[in-house]
Amino acid sequence: MNSHLFSQIPATDKLLTWAQERFPQEPILLLKKHINNFLDQLRTQIKENKIQAQELEPNALLQKLSKLLEKNTRPHLKRVINATGIVVHTNQGRSLLAREAVEAVEDICLHYSNLELDLKTGKRGSRYSHVEEILCTITGSESALVVNNNAAAVLITLETLAQNKEVIVSRGELVEIGGSFRIPDVMKKSGAILKEVGTTNRTHLRDYEQAISENTGALLKVHTSNYRIIGFHKEVSLKELVALGKKYHLPVIKDLGSGNLISFSQYGLTHFDEPTVKEILKTGVDVVSFSGDKLLGGPQAGIIVGKKEFVDKIKKNPLNRALRIDKMTLAALEATLKLYLDEEKALQNIPTLKLIFTPLSTLNNRAATLSKKLKTLSNLVVKKERSSSKVGGGSLPEREIPTYVVKLKPKNFSIEELRKKLLETDPPLIGRVEEDWFCLDVRTIFPAEINLIYHIFKHLEE
Ligand SMILES: *Cc1c(COP(=O)(O)O)cnc(C)c1O
């Protein structure tokens, strides 16, 4: 054992004084913890003969410690660069908020507010009143309610309208949205009893009608968000289902998933033919729920709209207290919804919409700028290519929009190594791997991030 090396280990206090000067914002307790871990590691390395004398020189040690502290003092929840091109990326925070929404959150969070205060009477008010009117204006709904997310919206809707009753759903719509949301599981938790009808690829109106009995509580239609059946396929339209519900006096519920407040096809994405929430409500459906942070482009929330008779029942459900949204969400949602009162403004200011509608020529220019910069680095093979982006968030599957990507191949290591290295940069850079290339889709890269990306790759070369 090189036990003489132990004497080269500096004193904790000395390192702590040094670290406090470099990281004045960091609590001493945390600095101390990291330094102790660092020193323990050195002792183990010496014991196991895994460290050389020169690595224990003061300068080398401080450099190592500095790197470690830089890494560990960054917040755990941090910004990343999304170069996947997927606009609504659940792992990366779904929708970015509009500036207006962020400012509203800041104002409400730095001050007291009328969250549950009725300013007409000075008495207790309802937190939901802040967004109900604007939601009704935009969607044409009679009543509206907002809960924690769309999963919560589906849960509370079923719990209110169909507990201990059968809810009829097509077998083609028993979907799983990401790991933790499966229609049959949510239904079980709500106390509703799943009554499956039809087959995976074909369900007829008569399948629903034959399943109706005195035990039926509701008819449910689920947007198959992230998958699509092609070929020999038949589903019952919402309109037909609404007519059936009327005939038997049963509420018809639609889990819309993403939910768009503007028509994407009207603004040029002709193959995005999803009806708006307003158009869906026009079918006469009783309750519709959708997410706040998918195509709407707001904060995480589950929005419930529809007939007053049913939505007001949901409002009175005590579960509401457990699923309620907080003031930050309300502030951000109200500001985002306000932008929709002028659709042009929504397209310009809501990042989700702005990214989806970025003109191809802009993306081409952005990719050209990025690739030109990266080409100056000697250890990378770089090329620019046309490709396509996904919208993501279980919205509009299969439907891709043309984009440009910058494709990279490192000369000195593998694509997999590059992918891993980029997870540790500051900020981390997340791209997509296609065949033998690491691709940066410029749709989700902001112009101000181009320099940042260049420096990340430059740093990797050093
Ligand atoms: C996304 C989605 C959900 C879940 O919504 P969250 O807001 O993520 O809770 C439920 N149903 C459908 C059809 C969806 O697409």
Tab-separated table of C-alpha atoms and ligand atoms in Angstrom:
chain	number	residue	atom	x	y	z
A	1	MET	CA	0.000	0.000	0.000
A	2	ASN	CA	1.210	3.513	-0.757
A	3	SER	CA	0.323	4.668	2.738
A	4	HIS	CA	2.686	7.605	2.446
A	5	LEU	CA	0.140	9.109	0.004
A	6	PHE	CA	-2.369	9.607	2.814
A	7	SER	CA	-0.307	12.546	4.012
A	8	GLN	CA	-1.039	14.289	0.672
A	9	ILE	CA	-4.768	14.400	1.388
A	10	PRO	CA	-5.679	17.980	2.297
A	11	ALA	CA	-7.629	18.892	5.421
A	12	THR	CA	-11.424	19.116	5.108
A	13	ASP	CA	-11.487	22.653	6.509
A	14	LYS	CA	-9.028	23.919	3.945
A	15	LEU	CA	-11.059	22.514	1.087
A	16	LEU	CA	-14.246	23.854	2.615
A	17	THR	CA	-12.878	27.406	2.795
A	18	TRP	CA	-11.829	27.114	-0.846
A	19	ALA	CA	-15.227	25.708	-1.886
A	20	GLN	CA	-17.162	28.406	-0.006
A	21	GLU	CA	-15.372	31.081	-1.986
A	22	ARG	CA	-16.191	29.403	-5.280
A	23	PHE	CA	-19.775	28.441	-4.454
A	24	PRO	CA	-20.993	31.202	-2.132
A	25	GLN	CA	-24.691	30.366	-2.720
A	26	GLU	CA	-24.329	26.740	-1.719
A	27	PRO	CA	-25.246	25.661	1.837
A	28	ILE	CA	-22.093	24.761	3.800
A	29	LEU	CA	-23.717	21.549	4.902
A	30	LEU	CA	-23.940	20.326	1.308
A	31	LEU	CA	-20.423	21.481	0.418
A	32	LYS	CA	-19.120	19.626	3.459
A	33	LYS	CA	-20.972	16.479	2.449
A	34	HIS	CA	-19.542	16.536	-1.085
A	35	ILE	CA	-16.036	17.235	0.209
A	36	ASN	CA	-16.226	14.388	2.709
A	37	ASN	CA	-17.397	12.018	-0.029
A	38	PHE	CA	-14.566	13.233	-2.230
A	39	LEU	CA	-11.980	12.628	0.481
A	40	ASP	CA	-13.408	9.200	1.301
A	41	GLN	CA	-13.110	8.307	-2.358
A	42	LEU	CA	-9.447	9.383	-2.375
A	43	ARG	CA	-8.712	7.271	0.699
A	44	THR	CA	-10.300	4.223	-0.920
A	45	GLN	CA	-8.330	4.817	-4.115
A	46	ILE	CA	-5.104	5.010	-2.152
A	47	LYS	CA	-5.928	1.835	-0.229
A	48	GLU	CA	-6.681	-0.004	-3.449
A	49	ASN	CA	-3.601	1.367	-5.180
A	50	LYS	CA	-5.721	3.051	-7.823
A	51	ILE	CA	-4.255	6.517	-7.666
A	52	GLN	CA	-0.860	8.011	-8.544
A	53	ALA	CA	1.071	10.552	-6.486
A	54	GLN	CA	0.732	13.270	-9.161
A	55	GLU	CA	-3.051	12.953	-9.119
A	56	LEU	CA	-2.874	14.031	-5.490
A	57	GLU	CA	-1.020	17.253	-6.263
A	58	PRO	CA	-3.028	20.258	-4.939
A	59	ASN	CA	-3.868	21.608	-8.401
A	60	ALA	CA	-5.033	18.284	-9.748
A	61	LEU	CA	-7.133	17.689	-6.655
A	62	LEU	CA	-8.793	21.106	-6.779
A	63	GLN	CA	-9.628	20.656	-10.433
A	64	LYS	CA	-11.241	17.318	-9.724
A	65	LEU	CA	-13.160	18.682	-6.749
A	66	SER	CA	-14.273	21.697	-8.723
A	67	LYS	CA	-15.776	19.482	-11.449
A	68	LEU	CA	-17.517	17.367	-8.864
A	69	LEU	CA	-18.991	20.375	-7.073
A	70	GLU	CA	-20.119	21.999	-10.312
A	71	LYS	CA	-21.993	18.841	-11.197
A	72	ASN	CA	-23.533	18.380	-7.766
A	73	THR	CA	-24.525	21.962	-7.075
A	74	ARG	CA	-26.679	22.236	-10.182
A	75	PRO	CA	-30.379	21.810	-9.423
A	76	HIS	CA	-31.690	18.292	-9.842
A	77	LEU	CA	-34.572	19.506	-11.986
A	78	LYS	CA	-32.834	21.452	-14.700
A	79	ARG	CA	-33.126	22.781	-18.177
A	80	VAL	CA	-32.114	20.517	-21.083
A	81	ILE	CA	-31.806	21.180	-24.804
A	82	ASN	CA	-34.504	19.244	-26.622
A	83	ALA	CA	-33.064	18.328	-30.000
A	84	THR	CA	-35.493	15.466	-30.588
A	85	GLY	CA	-37.883	17.617	-32.602
A	86	ILE	CA	-40.734	16.198	-30.501
A	87	VAL	CA	-42.660	19.299	-29.464
A	88	VAL	CA	-44.824	17.827	-26.704
A	89	HIS	CA	-42.258	15.560	-25.045
A	90	THR	CA	-43.569	14.125	-21.779
A	91	ASN	CA	-40.079	13.237	-20.477
A	92	GLN	CA	-38.872	16.758	-21.128
A	93	GLY	CA	-41.729	18.681	-19.562
A	94	ARG	CA	-44.338	18.627	-22.350
A	95	SER	CA	-45.386	22.169	-23.269
A	96	LEU	CA	-43.234	25.214	-22.661
A	97	LEU	CA	-45.219	28.108	-21.290
A	98	ALA	CA	-45.859	31.383	-23.058
A	99	ARG	CA	-44.065	34.413	-21.613
A	100	GLU	CA	-47.498	35.781	-20.598
A	101	ALA	CA	-48.182	32.618	-18.578
A	102	VAL	CA	-44.809	32.760	-16.805
A	103	GLU	CA	-45.348	36.417	-15.913
A	104	ALA	CA	-48.787	35.620	-14.523
A	105	VAL	CA	-47.309	32.849	-12.360
A	106	GLU	CA	-44.614	35.180	-11.084
A	107	ASP	CA	-47.111	37.884	-10.158
A	108	ILE	CA	-49.448	35.472	-8.384
A	109	CYS	CA	-46.624	33.711	-6.551
A	110	LEU	CA	-44.830	36.823	-5.306
A	111	HIS	CA	-48.060	38.309	-3.946
A	112	TYR	CA	-51.217	37.265	-2.174
A	113	SER	CA	-54.148	36.709	-4.521
A	114	ASN	CA	-57.912	36.253	-4.651
A	115	LEU	CA	-57.420	32.519	-5.207
A	116	GLU	CA	-60.480	31.651	-3.128
A	117	LEU	CA	-61.772	35.120	-2.374
A	118	ASP	CA	-64.827	36.610	-4.030
A	119	LEU	CA	-63.926	40.250	-4.587
A	120	LYS	CA	-67.594	41.234	-4.940
A	121	THR	CA	-68.507	40.125	-1.435
A	122	GLY	CA	-65.160	39.735	0.310
A	123	LYS	CA	-66.302	36.238	1.246
A	124	ARG	CA	-64.960	32.862	0.291
A	125	GLY	CA	-64.949	32.235	-3.467
A	126	SER	CA	-64.091	29.316	-5.718
A	127	ARG	CA	-60.672	28.812	-7.261
A	128	TYR	CA	-62.276	27.371	-10.374
A	129	SER	CA	-64.158	30.571	-11.171
A	130	HIS	CA	-60.968	32.151	-12.553
A	131	VAL	CA	-60.906	30.029	-15.697
A	132	GLU	CA	-64.449	28.765	-16.115
A	133	GLU	CA	-65.800	31.674	-18.106
A	134	ILE	CA	-62.905	31.835	-20.526
A	135	LEU	CA	-63.020	28.059	-21.062
A	136	CYS	CA	-66.726	28.295	-21.853
A	137	THR	CA	-66.118	31.196	-24.249
A	138	ILE	CA	-63.431	29.321	-26.166
A	139	THR	CA	-65.088	25.899	-26.285
A	140	GLY	CA	-68.766	26.867	-26.275
A	141	SER	CA	-69.252	24.719	-23.171
A	142	GLU	CA	-72.029	25.252	-20.603
A	143	SER	CA	-69.757	24.610	-17.655
A	144	ALA	CA	-66.085	23.835	-16.996
A	145	LEU	CA	-63.813	22.453	-14.314
A	146	VAL	CA	-60.054	22.002	-14.097
A	147	VAL	CA	-58.264	19.276	-12.147
A	148	ASN	CA	-54.659	18.119	-11.775
A	149	ASN	CA	-54.276	16.385	-15.148
A	150	ASN	CA	-56.360	14.552	-17.720
A	151	ALA	CA	-55.890	11.221	-15.929
A	152	ALA	CA	-57.523	12.850	-12.881
A	153	ALA	CA	-60.245	14.299	-15.124
A	154	VAL	CA	-61.146	10.848	-16.470
A	155	LEU	CA	-61.036	9.373	-12.961
A	156	ILE	CA	-63.323	11.941	-11.357
A	157	THR	CA	-65.724	11.956	-14.311
A	158	LEU	CA	-66.213	8.192	-14.142
A	159	GLU	CA	-66.341	8.197	-10.341
A	160	THR	CA	-69.072	10.822	-10.372
A	161	LEU	CA	-71.206	9.532	-13.208
A	162	ALA	CA	-70.728	5.782	-13.194
A	163	GLN	CA	-69.547	4.426	-9.845
A	164	ASN	CA	-70.708	0.803	-9.459
A	165	LYS	CA	-72.258	1.039	-12.908
A	166	GLU	CA	-71.127	-0.387	-16.215
A	167	VAL	CA	-69.347	1.886	-18.667
A	168	ILE	CA	-69.403	0.676	-22.244
A	169	VAL	CA	-66.139	1.066	-24.208
A	170	SER	CA	-65.013	-0.326	-27.550
A	171	ARG	CA	-62.211	-2.935	-27.371
A	172	GLY	CA	-60.357	-0.825	-29.934
A	173	GLU	CA	-60.139	2.039	-27.428
A	174	LEU	CA	-58.807	0.290	-24.307
A	175	VAL	CA	-55.517	2.097	-24.677
A	176	GLU	CA	-52.407	2.611	-22.620
A	177	ILE	CA	-51.050	6.158	-22.705
A	178	GLY	CA	-47.462	5.992	-21.501
A	179	GLY	CA	-46.583	3.605	-18.680
A	180	SER	CA	-49.009	4.693	-16.025
A	181	PHE	CA	-52.335	5.446	-17.669
A	182	ARG	CA	-54.432	2.528	-18.896
A	183	ILE	CA	-58.124	2.971	-19.483
A	184	PRO	CA	-59.127	-0.341	-17.803
A	185	ASP	CA	-57.001	0.482	-14.715
A	186	VAL	CA	-58.296	4.030	-14.303
A	187	MET	CA	-61.793	2.731	-14.707
A	188	LYS	CA	-61.286	0.142	-11.980
A	189	LYS	CA	-59.969	2.822	-9.591
A	190	SER	CA	-63.016	4.989	-10.300
A	191	GLY	CA	-65.337	2.180	-9.219
A	192	ALA	CA	-66.911	1.953	-12.678
A	193	ILE	CA	-67.257	-1.478	-14.240
A	194	LEU	CA	-65.718	-1.879	-17.664
A	195	LYS	CA	-68.040	-3.377	-20.248
A	196	GLU	CA	-66.001	-4.050	-23.379
A	197	VAL	CA	-67.736	-4.314	-26.709
A	198	GLY	CA	-66.745	-5.018	-30.316
A	199	THR	CA	-63.342	-6.278	-31.382
A	200	THR	CA	-59.898	-4.707	-31.590
A	201	ASN	CA	-60.370	-3.479	-35.147
A	202	ARG	CA	-64.143	-3.227	-35.595
A	203	THR	CA	-66.915	-2.010	-33.325
A	204	HIS	CA	-70.476	-1.348	-34.513
A	205	LEU	CA	-73.287	0.746	-33.061
A	206	ARG	CA	-75.267	-2.452	-32.423
A	207	ASP	CA	-72.403	-3.716	-30.212
A	208	TYR	CA	-72.955	-0.759	-27.888
A	209	GLU	CA	-76.741	-1.025	-28.048
A	210	GLN	CA	-76.802	-4.750	-27.253
A	211	ALA	CA	-74.613	-4.146	-24.190
A	212	ILE	CA	-76.929	-1.538	-22.660
A	213	SER	CA	-78.840	-2.779	-19.607
A	214	GLU	CA	-80.248	-1.398	-16.355
A	215	ASN	CA	-76.675	-1.587	-14.996
A	216	THR	CA	-75.256	0.812	-17.582
A	217	GLY	CA	-73.965	4.123	-16.227
A	218	ALA	CA	-72.377	5.763	-19.268
A	219	LEU	CA	-70.966	5.336	-22.765
A	220	LEU	CA	-67.289	6.218	-23.087
A	221	LYS	CA	-65.268	7.030	-26.162
A	222	VAL	CA	-61.478	7.287	-25.845
A	223	HIS	CA	-59.158	9.026	-28.269
A	224	THR	CA	-56.639	6.386	-29.297
A	225	SER	CA	-53.984	9.109	-29.058
A	226	ASN	CA	-50.783	7.174	-29.601
A	227	TYR	CA	-51.817	4.395	-31.953
A	228	ARG	CA	-53.831	3.997	-35.085
A	229	ILE	CA	-55.575	1.063	-36.678
A	230	ILE	CA	-55.206	0.902	-40.421
A	231	GLY	CA	-56.824	-1.531	-42.814
A	232	PHE	CA	-60.101	-3.358	-42.049
A	233	HIS	CA	-61.389	-1.012	-39.389
A	234	LYS	CA	-64.677	0.435	-38.146
A	235	GLU	CA	-65.478	2.650	-35.216
A	236	VAL	CA	-68.699	4.295	-34.137
A	237	SER	CA	-68.592	8.080	-34.507
A	238	LEU	CA	-69.133	10.298	-31.488
A	239	LYS	CA	-72.277	11.651	-33.157
A	240	GLU	CA	-73.791	8.175	-33.443
A	241	LEU	CA	-72.864	7.413	-29.846
A	242	VAL	CA	-74.467	10.645	-28.651
A	243	ALA	CA	-77.700	9.691	-30.424
A	244	LEU	CA	-77.605	6.285	-28.733
A	245	GLY	CA	-76.995	7.908	-25.340
A	246	LYS	CA	-80.012	10.172	-25.867
A	247	LYS	CA	-82.206	7.222	-26.767
A	248	TYR	CA	-81.371	5.421	-23.514
A	249	HIS	CA	-80.839	8.521	-21.291
A	250	LEU	CA	-77.184	7.693	-20.705
A	251	PRO	CA	-74.373	10.260	-20.454
A	252	VAL	CA	-71.763	10.059	-23.203
A	253	ILE	CA	-68.182	10.823	-22.131
A	254	LYS	CA	-65.251	11.549	-24.417
A	255	ASP	CA	-61.652	11.254	-23.205
A	256	LEU	CA	-60.087	13.461	-25.821
A	257	GLY	CA	-56.481	13.199	-24.619
A	258	SER	CA	-54.677	16.042	-26.282
A	259	GLY	CA	-57.487	18.380	-27.244
A	260	ASN	CA	-56.821	21.270	-29.609
A	261	LEU	CA	-58.514	24.634	-29.284
A	262	ILE	CA	-57.641	25.754	-32.805
A	263	SER	CA	-58.007	23.919	-36.088
A	264	PHE	CA	-54.550	22.821	-37.228
A	265	SER	CA	-55.701	22.164	-40.779
A	266	GLN	CA	-57.123	25.664	-41.099
A	267	TYR	CA	-53.667	27.088	-40.435
A	268	GLY	CA	-51.952	25.003	-43.058
A	269	LEU	CA	-51.313	21.579	-41.545
A	270	THR	CA	-53.895	19.999	-43.796
A	271	HIS	CA	-53.291	16.418	-42.656
A	272	PHE	CA	-53.953	17.364	-38.984
A	273	ASP	CA	-57.685	17.014	-39.272
A	274	GLU	CA	-58.508	16.620	-35.559
A	275	PRO	CA	-61.708	18.493	-34.683
A	276	THR	CA	-61.388	21.279	-32.096
A	277	VAL	CA	-62.889	20.900	-28.614
A	278	LYS	CA	-65.639	23.285	-29.710
A	279	GLU	CA	-66.507	21.093	-32.697
A	280	ILE	CA	-66.533	18.021	-30.475
A	281	LEU	CA	-68.946	19.657	-28.020
A	282	LYS	CA	-71.220	20.499	-30.952
A	283	THR	CA	-71.934	16.767	-31.365
A	284	GLY	CA	-73.949	17.083	-28.141
A	285	VAL	CA	-71.536	14.930	-26.097
A	286	ASP	CA	-72.133	15.341	-22.359
A	287	VAL	CA	-68.609	15.462	-20.918
A	288	VAL	CA	-65.232	15.960	-22.636
A	289	SER	CA	-61.847	15.938	-20.913
A	290	PHE	CA	-58.413	16.869	-22.214
A	291	SER	CA	-54.904	17.864	-21.088
A	292	GLY	CA	-53.690	21.402	-20.436
A	293	ASP	CA	-50.101	20.687	-21.432
A	294	LYS	CA	-50.448	18.780	-24.682
A	295	LEU	CA	-51.562	20.596	-27.850
A	296	LEU	CA	-53.168	23.375	-25.792
A	297	GLY	CA	-49.673	24.472	-24.790
A	298	GLY	CA	-50.379	25.422	-21.177
A	299	PRO	CA	-49.523	24.038	-17.725
A	300	GLN	CA	-50.240	20.490	-16.565
A	301	ALA	CA	-53.986	20.300	-16.010
A	302	GLY	CA	-57.037	18.230	-16.834
A	303	ILE	CA	-59.866	20.241	-18.307
A	304	ILE	CA	-63.456	19.018	-18.087
A	305	VAL	CA	-66.117	20.691	-20.242
A	306	GLY	CA	-69.654	19.810	-21.249
A	307	LYS	CA	-73.255	19.873	-20.079
A	308	LYS	CA	-73.906	21.818	-16.888
A	309	GLU	CA	-75.998	19.003	-15.449
A	310	PHE	CA	-73.008	16.644	-15.449
A	311	VAL	CA	-70.048	18.988	-14.972
A	312	ASP	CA	-71.725	20.560	-11.909
A	313	LYS	CA	-72.099	17.081	-10.403
A	314	ILE	CA	-68.385	16.515	-10.920
A	315	LYS	CA	-67.648	19.855	-9.241
A	316	LYS	CA	-69.413	18.670	-6.090
A	317	ASN	CA	-67.479	15.398	-5.871
A	318	PRO	CA	-65.265	15.447	-2.718
A	319	LEU	CA	-62.494	13.839	-4.816
A	320	ASN	CA	-62.131	17.284	-6.341
A	321	ARG	CA	-60.309	18.429	-3.233
A	322	ALA	CA	-57.715	15.709	-3.716
A	323	LEU	CA	-57.277	16.416	-7.411
A	324	ARG	CA	-57.342	20.193	-7.256
A	325	ILE	CA	-54.943	22.441	-9.114
A	326	ASP	CA	-52.854	25.103	-7.430
A	327	LYS	CA	-52.588	28.814	-8.046
A	328	MET	CA	-49.518	28.519	-10.295
A	329	THR	CA	-51.462	26.293	-12.667
A	330	LEU	CA	-54.477	28.580	-12.584
A	331	ALA	CA	-52.410	31.673	-13.304
A	332	ALA	CA	-50.590	30.004	-16.192
A	333	LEU	CA	-53.746	28.456	-17.594
A	334	GLU	CA	-55.748	31.685	-17.517
A	335	ALA	CA	-52.956	33.596	-19.290
A	336	THR	CA	-52.567	30.842	-21.905
A	337	LEU	CA	-56.311	30.646	-22.557
A	338	LYS	CA	-56.491	34.413	-22.932
A	339	LEU	CA	-54.094	34.175	-25.879
A	340	TYR	CA	-56.601	31.905	-27.625
A	341	LEU	CA	-59.150	34.719	-27.751
A	342	ASP	CA	-57.065	35.955	-30.690
A	343	GLU	CA	-55.889	32.866	-32.575
A	344	GLU	CA	-53.124	34.732	-34.404
A	345	LYS	CA	-51.761	35.720	-31.018
A	346	ALA	CA	-51.989	32.134	-29.799
A	347	LEU	CA	-49.986	30.949	-32.825
A	348	GLN	CA	-47.317	33.564	-32.227
A	349	ASN	CA	-46.994	33.387	-28.454
A	350	ILE	CA	-47.743	29.843	-27.342
A	351	PRO	CA	-44.479	27.910	-27.789
A	352	THR	CA	-46.166	24.563	-28.556
A	353	LEU	CA	-48.101	26.088	-31.448
A	354	LYS	CA	-45.195	28.211	-32.582
A	355	LEU	CA	-42.878	25.196	-32.780
A	356	ILE	CA	-45.423	23.082	-34.645
A	357	PHE	CA	-46.025	25.848	-37.190
A	358	THR	CA	-42.398	26.975	-37.728
A	359	PRO	CA	-41.977	27.413	-41.516
A	360	LEU	CA	-39.712	24.869	-43.201
A	361	SER	CA	-37.541	27.652	-44.634
A	362	THR	CA	-36.820	28.914	-41.098
A	363	LEU	CA	-35.871	25.396	-40.022
A	364	ASN	CA	-33.635	25.061	-43.080
A	365	ASN	CA	-31.805	28.273	-42.199
A	366	ARG	CA	-31.465	27.268	-38.574
A	367	ALA	CA	-30.041	23.862	-39.542
A	368	ALA	CA	-27.620	25.543	-41.961
A	369	THR	CA	-26.329	27.869	-39.227
A	370	LEU	CA	-25.914	24.993	-36.781
A	371	SER	CA	-24.204	22.657	-39.228
A	372	LYS	CA	-21.839	25.377	-40.424
A	373	LYS	CA	-20.746	26.013	-36.848
A	374	LEU	CA	-20.331	22.335	-35.997
A	375	LYS	CA	-18.362	21.707	-39.199
A	376	THR	CA	-15.558	23.849	-37.782
A	377	LEU	CA	-14.922	21.129	-35.183
A	378	SER	CA	-12.391	18.585	-36.316
A	379	ASN	CA	-13.644	15.461	-34.555
A	380	LEU	CA	-17.148	15.407	-35.984
A	381	VAL	CA	-18.622	14.370	-39.315
A	382	VAL	CA	-21.533	16.776	-39.892
A	383	LYS	CA	-24.294	16.923	-42.495
A	384	LYS	CA	-27.638	18.635	-42.862
A	385	GLU	CA	-30.663	16.731	-44.115
A	386	ARG	CA	-34.411	16.956	-44.530
A	387	SER	CA	-36.329	14.763	-42.117
A	388	SER	CA	-39.588	14.801	-40.192
A	389	SER	CA	-40.602	15.693	-36.630
A	390	LYS	CA	-43.268	14.136	-34.464
A	391	VAL	CA	-45.634	16.338	-32.487
A	392	GLY	CA	-45.657	13.924	-29.515
A	393	GLY	CA	-47.636	13.766	-26.291
A	394	GLY	CA	-49.919	11.105	-27.685
A	395	SER	CA	-51.256	13.693	-30.051
A	396	LEU	CA	-51.606	13.097	-33.739
A	397	PRO	CA	-49.653	9.833	-34.038
A	398	GLU	CA	-48.198	8.820	-37.379
A	399	ARG	CA	-48.606	12.347	-38.579
A	400	GLU	CA	-45.215	13.909	-38.996
A	401	ILE	CA	-44.193	17.373	-40.111
A	402	PRO	CA	-41.250	18.094	-42.414
A	403	THR	CA	-38.154	19.452	-40.713
A	404	TYR	CA	-34.373	19.710	-41.040
A	405	VAL	CA	-31.856	17.850	-38.919
A	406	VAL	CA	-28.135	18.186	-38.411
A	407	LYS	CA	-26.656	14.680	-38.395
A	408	LEU	CA	-23.460	13.966	-36.500
A	409	LYS	CA	-20.959	11.188	-36.234
A	410	PRO	CA	-17.999	11.468	-33.827
A	411	LYS	CA	-14.679	10.362	-35.316
A	412	ASN	CA	-13.209	9.058	-32.067
A	413	PHE	CA	-16.031	7.265	-30.330
A	414	SER	CA	-19.363	5.565	-30.931
A	415	ILE	CA	-22.816	7.132	-31.299
A	416	GLU	CA	-23.868	5.424	-28.073
A	417	GLU	CA	-20.917	6.978	-26.234
A	418	LEU	CA	-21.823	10.373	-27.659
A	419	ARG	CA	-25.435	9.973	-26.558
A	420	LYS	CA	-24.288	9.201	-23.007
A	421	LYS	CA	-21.735	12.005	-22.877
A	422	LEU	CA	-24.391	14.509	-23.941
A	423	LEU	CA	-26.582	13.511	-20.996
A	424	GLU	CA	-23.898	14.909	-18.684
A	425	THR	CA	-23.152	18.225	-20.365
A	426	ASP	CA	-24.382	21.542	-18.994
A	427	PRO	CA	-27.127	21.745	-20.108
A	428	PRO	CA	-27.676	18.141	-21.181
A	429	LEU	CA	-28.431	17.742	-24.875
A	430	ILE	CA	-31.067	15.214	-25.923
A	431	GLY	CA	-31.189	14.213	-29.574
A	432	ARG	CA	-32.383	11.225	-31.552
A	433	VAL	CA	-30.327	8.329	-32.832
A	434	GLU	CA	-31.217	7.270	-36.356
A	435	GLU	CA	-29.315	4.415	-37.907
A	436	ASP	CA	-25.691	5.363	-37.389
A	437	TRP	CA	-26.172	9.078	-36.839
A	438	PHE	CA	-26.874	11.334	-33.902
A	439	CYS	CA	-29.547	13.750	-35.123
A	440	LEU	CA	-30.322	17.242	-33.898
A	441	ASP	CA	-33.817	18.219	-35.085
A	442	VAL	CA	-33.809	22.018	-35.177
A	443	ARG	CA	-37.592	22.319	-34.745
A	444	THR	CA	-37.226	22.236	-30.946
A	445	ILE	CA	-33.864	24.018	-30.821
A	446	PHE	CA	-34.150	27.741	-30.117
A	447	PRO	CA	-31.894	30.105	-32.087
A	448	ALA	CA	-30.239	31.170	-28.829
A	449	GLU	CA	-29.281	27.545	-28.166
A	450	ILE	CA	-27.169	27.175	-31.306
A	451	ASN	CA	-24.114	28.745	-29.704
A	452	LEU	CA	-24.668	26.683	-26.596
A	453	ILE	CA	-24.711	23.481	-28.661
A	454	TYR	CA	-21.531	24.509	-30.425
A	455	HIS	CA	-19.780	25.028	-27.092
A	456	ILE	CA	-21.034	21.712	-25.765
A	457	PHE	CA	-19.426	19.886	-28.696
A	458	LYS	CA	-16.285	22.005	-28.540
A	459	HIS	CA	-15.943	21.124	-24.859
A	460	LEU	CA	-16.303	17.403	-25.695
A	461	GLU	CA	-13.240	17.694	-27.968
A	462	GLU	CA	-11.054	19.159	-25.232
B	1	LIG	C1	-52.575	11.944	-22.505
B	1	LIG	C2	-53.847	11.258	-22.336
B	1	LIG	C3	-54.381	11.015	-21.072
B	1	LIG	C4	-53.652	11.430	-19.835
B	1	LIG	O1	-53.572	12.810	-19.739
B	1	LIG	P1	-52.552	13.496	-18.678
B	1	LIG	O2	-52.819	14.935	-18.829
B	1	LIG	O3	-51.200	13.054	-19.091
B	1	LIG	O4	-52.931	12.975	-17.343
B	1	LIG	C5	-55.587	10.382	-20.983
B	1	LIG	N1	-56.244	9.962	-22.072
B	1	LIG	C6	-55.774	10.160	-23.318
B	1	LIG	C7	-56.556	9.680	-24.480
B	1	LIG	C8	-54.552	10.821	-23.485
B	1	LIG	O5	-54.061	11.023	-24.717
